[in-house]
mmCIF file of C-alpha atoms in Angstrom:
data_model
loop_
_atom_site.group_PDB
_atom_site.id
_atom_site.type_symbol
_atom_site.label_atom_id
_atom_site.label_comp_id
_atom_site.label_asym_id
_atom_site.label_seq_id
_atom_site.Cartn_x
_atom_site.Cartn_y
_atom_site.Cartn_z
ATOM 1 C CA MET C 18 19.979 8.023 35.552
ATOM 2 C CA GLN C 19 23.503 7.613 34.202
ATOM 3 C CA HIS C 20 23.628 4.132 35.698
ATOM 4 C CA ASN C 21 20.375 3.186 33.933
ATOM 5 C CA ALA C 22 21.715 4.525 30.647
ATOM 6 C CA GLN C 23 24.868 2.425 30.995
ATOM 7 C CA VAL C 24 22.838 -0.710 31.691
ATOM 8 C CA PHE C 25 20.587 -0.051 28.719
ATOM 9 C CA ASP C 26 23.637 0.530 26.533
ATOM 10 C CA GLU C 27 24.941 -2.905 27.543
ATOM 11 C CA ILE C 28 21.559 -4.507 26.754
ATOM 12 C CA VAL C 29 21.342 -2.919 23.303
ATOM 13 C CA ASN C 30 24.900 -3.845 22.419
ATOM 14 C CA TYR C 31 24.480 -7.399 23.692
ATOM 15 C CA ARG C 32 21.417 -7.991 21.514
ATOM 16 C CA ARG C 33 22.277 -9.671 18.238
ATOM 17 C CA SER C 34 20.251 -11.731 15.792
ATOM 18 C CA VAL C 35 21.283 -15.233 16.839
ATOM 19 C CA ARG C 36 20.915 -18.120 14.393
ATOM 20 C CA ILE C 37 22.176 -21.052 16.489
ATOM 21 C CA TYR C 38 21.094 -21.730 20.075
ATOM 22 C CA ASP C 39 22.091 -24.327 22.649
ATOM 23 C CA GLY C 40 18.481 -25.543 22.900
ATOM 24 C CA ASN C 41 18.298 -25.520 26.708
ATOM 25 C CA PRO C 42 14.891 -24.796 28.308
ATOM 26 C CA ILE C 43 13.714 -21.285 29.118
ATOM 27 C CA PRO C 44 12.574 -20.819 32.756
ATOM 28 C CA ASP C 45 8.925 -19.805 32.997
ATOM 29 C CA ASP C 46 9.750 -16.890 35.277
ATOM 30 C CA VAL C 47 12.103 -15.454 32.659
ATOM 31 C CA PHE C 48 9.454 -15.680 29.956
ATOM 32 C CA ASN C 49 6.766 -14.215 32.213
ATOM 33 C CA ARG C 50 8.901 -11.221 33.175
ATOM 34 C CA CYS C 51 9.666 -10.562 29.516
ATOM 35 C CA MET C 52 5.990 -10.767 28.580
ATOM 36 C CA ASP C 53 4.991 -8.463 31.439
ATOM 37 C CA ARG C 54 7.341 -5.840 29.985
ATOM 38 C CA THR C 55 6.192 -6.564 26.442
ATOM 39 C CA LEU C 56 2.573 -5.839 27.318
ATOM 40 C CA LEU C 57 3.668 -2.372 28.498
ATOM 41 C CA ALA C 58 5.001 -1.498 25.026
ATOM 42 C CA PRO C 59 3.627 1.683 23.444
ATOM 43 C CA ASN C 60 0.874 1.104 20.910
ATOM 44 C CA SER C 61 -1.488 3.203 18.844
ATOM 45 C CA SER C 62 -4.369 4.660 20.911
ATOM 46 C CA ASN C 63 -3.784 1.913 23.491
ATOM 47 C CA MET C 64 -5.860 -0.396 21.290
ATOM 48 C CA GLN C 65 -3.462 -3.320 21.943
ATOM 49 C CA LEU C 66 -4.414 -5.102 18.728
ATOM 50 C CA TRP C 67 -1.959 -7.914 19.318
ATOM 51 C CA GLU C 68 -1.653 -11.495 20.524
ATOM 52 C CA PHE C 69 1.430 -13.553 21.423
ATOM 53 C CA TYR C 70 1.817 -17.314 21.056
ATOM 54 C CA ARG C 71 4.567 -19.040 23.024
ATOM 55 C CA ILE C 72 5.818 -22.067 21.091
ATOM 56 C CA LYS C 73 7.245 -24.331 23.760
ATOM 57 C CA SER C 74 6.511 -28.010 23.030
ATOM 58 C CA ASP C 75 8.955 -29.933 20.845
ATOM 59 C CA ALA C 76 6.208 -31.167 18.541
ATOM 60 C CA VAL C 77 4.877 -27.696 17.753
ATOM 61 C CA LYS C 78 8.409 -26.246 17.529
ATOM 62 C CA LYS C 79 9.202 -28.728 14.755
ATOM 63 C CA GLN C 80 6.132 -27.659 12.821
ATOM 64 C CA VAL C 81 6.921 -23.975 13.291
ATOM 65 C CA ALA C 82 10.545 -24.518 12.241
ATOM 66 C CA TYR C 83 9.302 -26.291 9.116
ATOM 67 C CA ASN C 84 7.017 -23.349 8.359
ATOM 68 C CA CYS C 85 10.007 -21.048 8.930
ATOM 69 C CA LEU C 86 11.738 -22.785 6.008
ATOM 70 C CA ASN C 87 13.875 -24.825 8.440
ATOM 71 C CA GLN C 88 16.240 -21.934 9.002
ATOM 72 C CA ASN C 89 18.758 -22.493 11.797
ATOM 73 C CA ALA C 90 17.319 -19.726 13.972
ATOM 74 C CA ALA C 91 14.082 -21.715 14.141
ATOM 75 C CA LYS C 92 15.440 -25.285 14.185
ATOM 76 C CA THR C 93 17.794 -24.722 17.124
ATOM 77 C CA ALA C 94 15.624 -22.353 19.179
ATOM 78 C CA SER C 95 14.700 -23.195 22.745
ATOM 79 C CA GLU C 96 11.326 -21.574 22.110
ATOM 80 C CA MET C 97 9.620 -19.221 19.666
ATOM 81 C CA LEU C 98 7.152 -16.385 20.041
ATOM 82 C CA VAL C 99 4.636 -15.690 17.291
ATOM 83 C CA VAL C 100 3.592 -12.031 17.269
ATOM 84 C CA VAL C 101 0.102 -11.622 15.793
ATOM 85 C CA THR C 102 -1.887 -8.523 14.869
ATOM 86 C CA ARG C 103 -5.631 -8.535 15.541
ATOM 87 C CA ARG C 104 -7.072 -5.510 13.749
ATOM 88 C CA ASP C 105 -10.331 -7.461 13.646
ATOM 89 C CA LEU C 106 -10.666 -7.079 17.429
ATOM 90 C CA TRP C 107 -10.913 -3.286 17.284
ATOM 91 C CA LYS C 108 -14.502 -3.218 18.609
ATOM 92 C CA SER C 109 -13.760 -5.156 21.792
ATOM 93 C CA ARG C 110 -10.497 -3.292 22.437
ATOM 94 C CA ALA C 111 -12.165 0.104 21.921
ATOM 95 C CA LEU C 112 -14.929 -0.946 24.315
ATOM 96 C CA PHE C 113 -12.327 -2.078 26.855
ATOM 97 C CA ASN C 114 -10.673 1.355 26.790
ATOM 98 C CA TYR C 115 -14.036 3.115 26.915
ATOM 99 C CA ASN C 116 -15.151 1.191 29.996
ATOM 100 C CA GLN C 117 -11.826 1.598 31.788
ATOM 101 C CA ILE C 118 -11.754 5.349 31.177
ATOM 102 C CA LYS C 119 -15.388 5.729 32.203
ATOM 103 C CA GLN C 120 -14.626 4.056 35.535
ATOM 104 C CA THR C 121 -11.267 5.610 36.355
ATOM 105 C CA MET C 122 -10.777 8.935 34.535
ATOM 106 C CA PRO C 123 -12.660 12.202 33.994
ATOM 107 C CA ASP C 124 -14.063 12.720 30.500
ATOM 108 C CA LYS C 125 -11.896 15.502 29.049
ATOM 109 C CA LYS C 126 -11.607 16.983 25.582
ATOM 110 C CA SER C 127 -8.509 15.706 23.769
ATOM 111 C CA LEU C 128 -6.310 17.214 21.071
ATOM 112 C CA THR C 129 -8.397 15.434 18.436
ATOM 113 C CA GLY C 130 -11.454 17.498 19.358
ATOM 114 C CA PHE C 131 -13.163 14.377 20.720
ATOM 115 C CA SER C 132 -13.727 13.882 24.427
ATOM 116 C CA THR C 133 -11.793 11.070 26.093
ATOM 117 C CA LEU C 134 -14.828 8.772 25.912
ATOM 118 C CA ASP C 135 -15.862 9.814 22.401
ATOM 119 C CA TYR C 136 -12.314 9.055 21.249
ATOM 120 C CA TYR C 137 -13.152 5.362 21.652
ATOM 121 C CA LYS C 138 -16.898 5.584 21.065
ATOM 122 C CA LYS C 139 -16.754 7.635 17.843
ATOM 123 C CA LEU C 140 -13.222 8.148 16.493
ATOM 124 C CA MET C 141 -12.001 4.547 16.740
ATOM 125 C CA PRO C 142 -15.075 3.157 14.922
ATOM 126 C CA MET C 143 -14.636 5.865 12.279
ATOM 127 C CA LEU C 144 -11.031 4.788 11.704
ATOM 128 C CA TYR C 145 -11.246 1.014 12.055
ATOM 129 C CA PHE C 146 -14.593 0.249 10.450
ATOM 130 C CA SER C 147 -14.221 -1.258 6.983
ATOM 131 C CA GLU C 148 -16.436 -2.907 4.390
ATOM 132 C CA PRO C 149 -15.678 -5.030 1.314
ATOM 133 C CA THR C 150 -16.246 -2.331 -1.332
ATOM 134 C CA GLY C 151 -13.664 0.059 0.110
ATOM 135 C CA LEU C 152 -16.041 3.019 -0.317
ATOM 136 C CA TRP C 153 -15.816 3.944 3.360
ATOM 137 C CA SER C 154 -12.022 4.151 3.144
ATOM 138 C CA LEU C 155 -12.237 6.187 -0.047
ATOM 139 C CA GLY C 156 -14.703 8.571 1.567
ATOM 140 C CA LYS C 157 -12.408 9.097 4.558
ATOM 141 C CA LYS C 158 -9.445 9.677 2.260
ATOM 142 C CA ILE C 159 -11.334 12.330 0.276
ATOM 143 C CA MET C 160 -12.588 14.016 3.441
ATOM 144 C CA GLN C 161 -9.090 14.189 4.941
ATOM 145 C CA PHE C 162 -7.707 15.588 1.684
ATOM 146 C CA PHE C 163 -10.023 18.594 1.863
ATOM 147 C CA VAL C 164 -9.481 19.035 5.611
ATOM 148 C CA GLY C 165 -5.742 19.003 4.932
ATOM 149 C CA LEU C 166 -6.061 21.953 2.556
ATOM 150 C CA LYS C 167 -6.894 24.178 5.527
ATOM 151 C CA LYS C 168 -4.923 22.687 8.422
ATOM 152 C CA PRO C 169 -2.594 19.815 9.339
ATOM 153 C CA THR C 170 -4.449 16.531 9.487
ATOM 154 C CA VAL C 171 -3.876 12.785 9.491
ATOM 155 C CA HIS C 172 -4.148 11.419 5.946
ATOM 156 C CA GLU C 173 -3.553 7.741 6.793
ATOM 157 C CA VAL C 174 -7.163 6.715 7.494
ATOM 158 C CA THR C 175 -7.919 3.802 5.145
ATOM 159 C CA GLY C 176 -8.281 0.138 6.057
ATOM 160 C CA THR C 177 -4.781 -0.488 4.733
ATOM 161 C CA ASP C 178 -3.451 2.350 6.887
ATOM 162 C CA MET C 179 -5.042 0.826 9.990
ATOM 163 C CA ARG C 180 -3.483 -2.519 9.099
ATOM 164 C CA ILE C 181 -0.079 -0.830 9.019
ATOM 165 C CA VAL C 182 -0.791 0.859 12.354
ATOM 166 C CA ALA C 183 -1.506 -2.527 13.957
ATOM 167 C CA HIS C 184 1.745 -3.942 12.598
ATOM 168 C CA LYS C 185 3.752 -0.956 13.841
ATOM 169 C CA SER C 186 2.361 -1.428 17.335
ATOM 170 C CA ALA C 187 3.104 -5.167 17.236
ATOM 171 C CA ALA C 188 6.669 -4.440 16.139
ATOM 172 C CA LEU C 189 7.163 -2.122 19.129
ATOM 173 C CA ALA C 190 6.018 -4.967 21.387
ATOM 174 C CA ALA C 191 8.344 -7.404 19.616
ATOM 175 C CA GLN C 192 11.338 -5.119 20.158
ATOM 176 C CA THR C 193 10.411 -4.753 23.830
ATOM 177 C CA PHE C 194 10.343 -8.550 24.135
ATOM 178 C CA MET C 195 13.739 -8.938 22.453
ATOM 179 C CA LEU C 196 15.403 -6.312 24.630
ATOM 180 C CA SER C 197 13.807 -7.890 27.704
ATOM 181 C CA MET C 198 15.287 -11.254 26.734
ATOM 182 C CA SER C 199 18.676 -9.579 26.360
ATOM 183 C CA ALA C 200 18.304 -8.064 29.833
ATOM 184 C CA GLU C 201 17.662 -11.579 31.173
ATOM 185 C CA GLY C 202 20.812 -12.885 29.463
ATOM 186 C CA TYR C 203 19.056 -14.650 26.592
ATOM 187 C CA ASP C 204 19.191 -14.187 22.834
ATOM 188 C CA THR C 205 16.654 -13.670 20.075
ATOM 189 C CA CYS C 206 16.200 -13.526 16.328
ATOM 190 C CA PRO C 207 13.220 -11.868 14.607
ATOM 191 C CA MET C 208 12.171 -13.889 11.567
ATOM 192 C CA GLU C 209 10.137 -12.740 8.572
ATOM 193 C CA GLY C 210 10.935 -15.774 6.437
ATOM 194 C CA PHE C 211 7.944 -18.049 7.090
ATOM 195 C CA ASP C 212 4.875 -19.471 5.388
ATOM 196 C CA SER C 213 2.134 -17.236 6.778
ATOM 197 C CA LYS C 214 -0.714 -19.417 5.498
ATOM 198 C CA ARG C 215 0.605 -22.574 7.117
ATOM 199 C CA MET C 216 1.369 -20.699 10.323
ATOM 200 C CA LYS C 217 -2.144 -19.278 10.539
ATOM 201 C CA LYS C 218 -3.568 -22.752 10.037
ATOM 202 C CA LEU C 219 -1.264 -24.220 12.676
ATOM 203 C CA LEU C 220 -2.298 -21.607 15.232
ATOM 204 C CA ASN C 221 -5.945 -21.770 14.150
ATOM 205 C CA LEU C 222 -6.007 -18.015 13.601
ATOM 206 C CA PRO C 223 -9.082 -16.318 12.113
ATOM 207 C CA CYS C 224 -9.040 -14.609 8.730
ATOM 208 C CA GLY C 225 -8.619 -11.134 10.250
ATOM 209 C CA ALA C 226 -5.456 -12.060 12.142
ATOM 210 C CA GLU C 227 -2.001 -11.538 10.617
ATOM 211 C CA ILE C 228 1.428 -12.708 11.734
ATOM 212 C CA ASN C 229 3.762 -9.776 12.313
ATOM 213 C CA MET C 230 6.924 -11.794 12.943
ATOM 214 C CA ILE C 231 8.197 -14.917 14.662
ATOM 215 C CA ILE C 232 10.908 -14.503 17.295
ATOM 216 C CA SER C 233 13.184 -17.397 18.174
ATOM 217 C CA TYR C 234 14.998 -17.271 21.504
ATOM 218 C CA GLY C 235 17.366 -19.148 23.752
ATOM 219 C CA LYS C 236 21.054 -19.055 24.698
ATOM 220 C CA ARG C 237 23.458 -18.434 21.844
ATOM 221 C CA LYS C 238 26.215 -20.770 20.824
ATOM 222 C CA PRO C 239 29.526 -19.110 19.888
ATOM 223 C CA GLU C 240 28.850 -19.781 16.204
ATOM 224 C CA GLY C 241 25.295 -18.438 16.540
ATOM 225 C CA VAL C 242 26.272 -14.887 15.611
ATOM 226 C CA TYR C 243 27.242 -15.026 11.980
ATOM 227 C CA GLY C 244 29.398 -11.918 11.691
ATOM 228 C CA ALA C 245 30.214 -8.405 12.816
ATOM 229 C CA ARG C 246 27.373 -5.939 13.234
ATOM 230 C CA LEU C 247 27.234 -3.722 10.151
ATOM 231 C CA ARG C 248 25.410 -0.390 10.083
ATOM 232 C CA VAL C 249 25.186 2.427 7.537
ATOM 233 C CA PRO C 250 27.160 5.481 8.786
ATOM 234 C CA LYS C 251 25.116 7.684 11.127
ATOM 235 C CA ASN C 252 25.530 10.771 8.952
ATOM 236 C CA GLU C 253 23.696 9.004 6.110
ATOM 237 C CA VAL C 254 20.561 8.269 8.126
ATOM 238 C CA VAL C 255 20.397 10.845 10.949
ATOM 239 C CA PHE C 256 19.569 14.455 10.073
ATOM 240 C CA GLU C 257 19.132 17.615 12.096
ATOM 241 C CA LEU C 258 16.989 20.598 11.106
#
């Protein structure tokens, strides 16, 4: 295990946010291996409310770079990956889990009090269902408040909370992709500076989809790392109780 830890330490330390790439092509096998690992990333309730768009052609890359405000990390990238959340697909993803569990696993009672199958048949619809008035979210919030007076409970149950959950899961996948690229000897840069409306139109995304981040990747040029890595001292952010 020590050997694995040393390798992972090298991967983490190699990863930097690179702003200038050499522009050379990315082999398909490299991308496919990275995506295979990305799809194994942890995510909330295994709902996998994500999609990934590989931006490979020069024509589309130019449009994406323009929508990314023409920042160097986008303009010089060999390729880009658009990480998208799909909270609107909760019904189909819950059904997928339900059917897979029904075929391969025994139906057991979970820590939530729901059985394994009811977790996806009842709990997921309870959490992810939303309607325009927001009354359902308000009702859940009030219910959890009173439940929380008697015992520990989850208070983040509104539509906005579920939106955040989807973005957290997508971010875990994005980090897995970036570390995978580092392991393959390539570089990445996660970008939040982009025109989300233009990007959704370019990708023909439905209203319920949201862009989590855009990741540029390729091989770094020496000037692609802008400076030393700066971090707040550990004792200011890490605490022990």
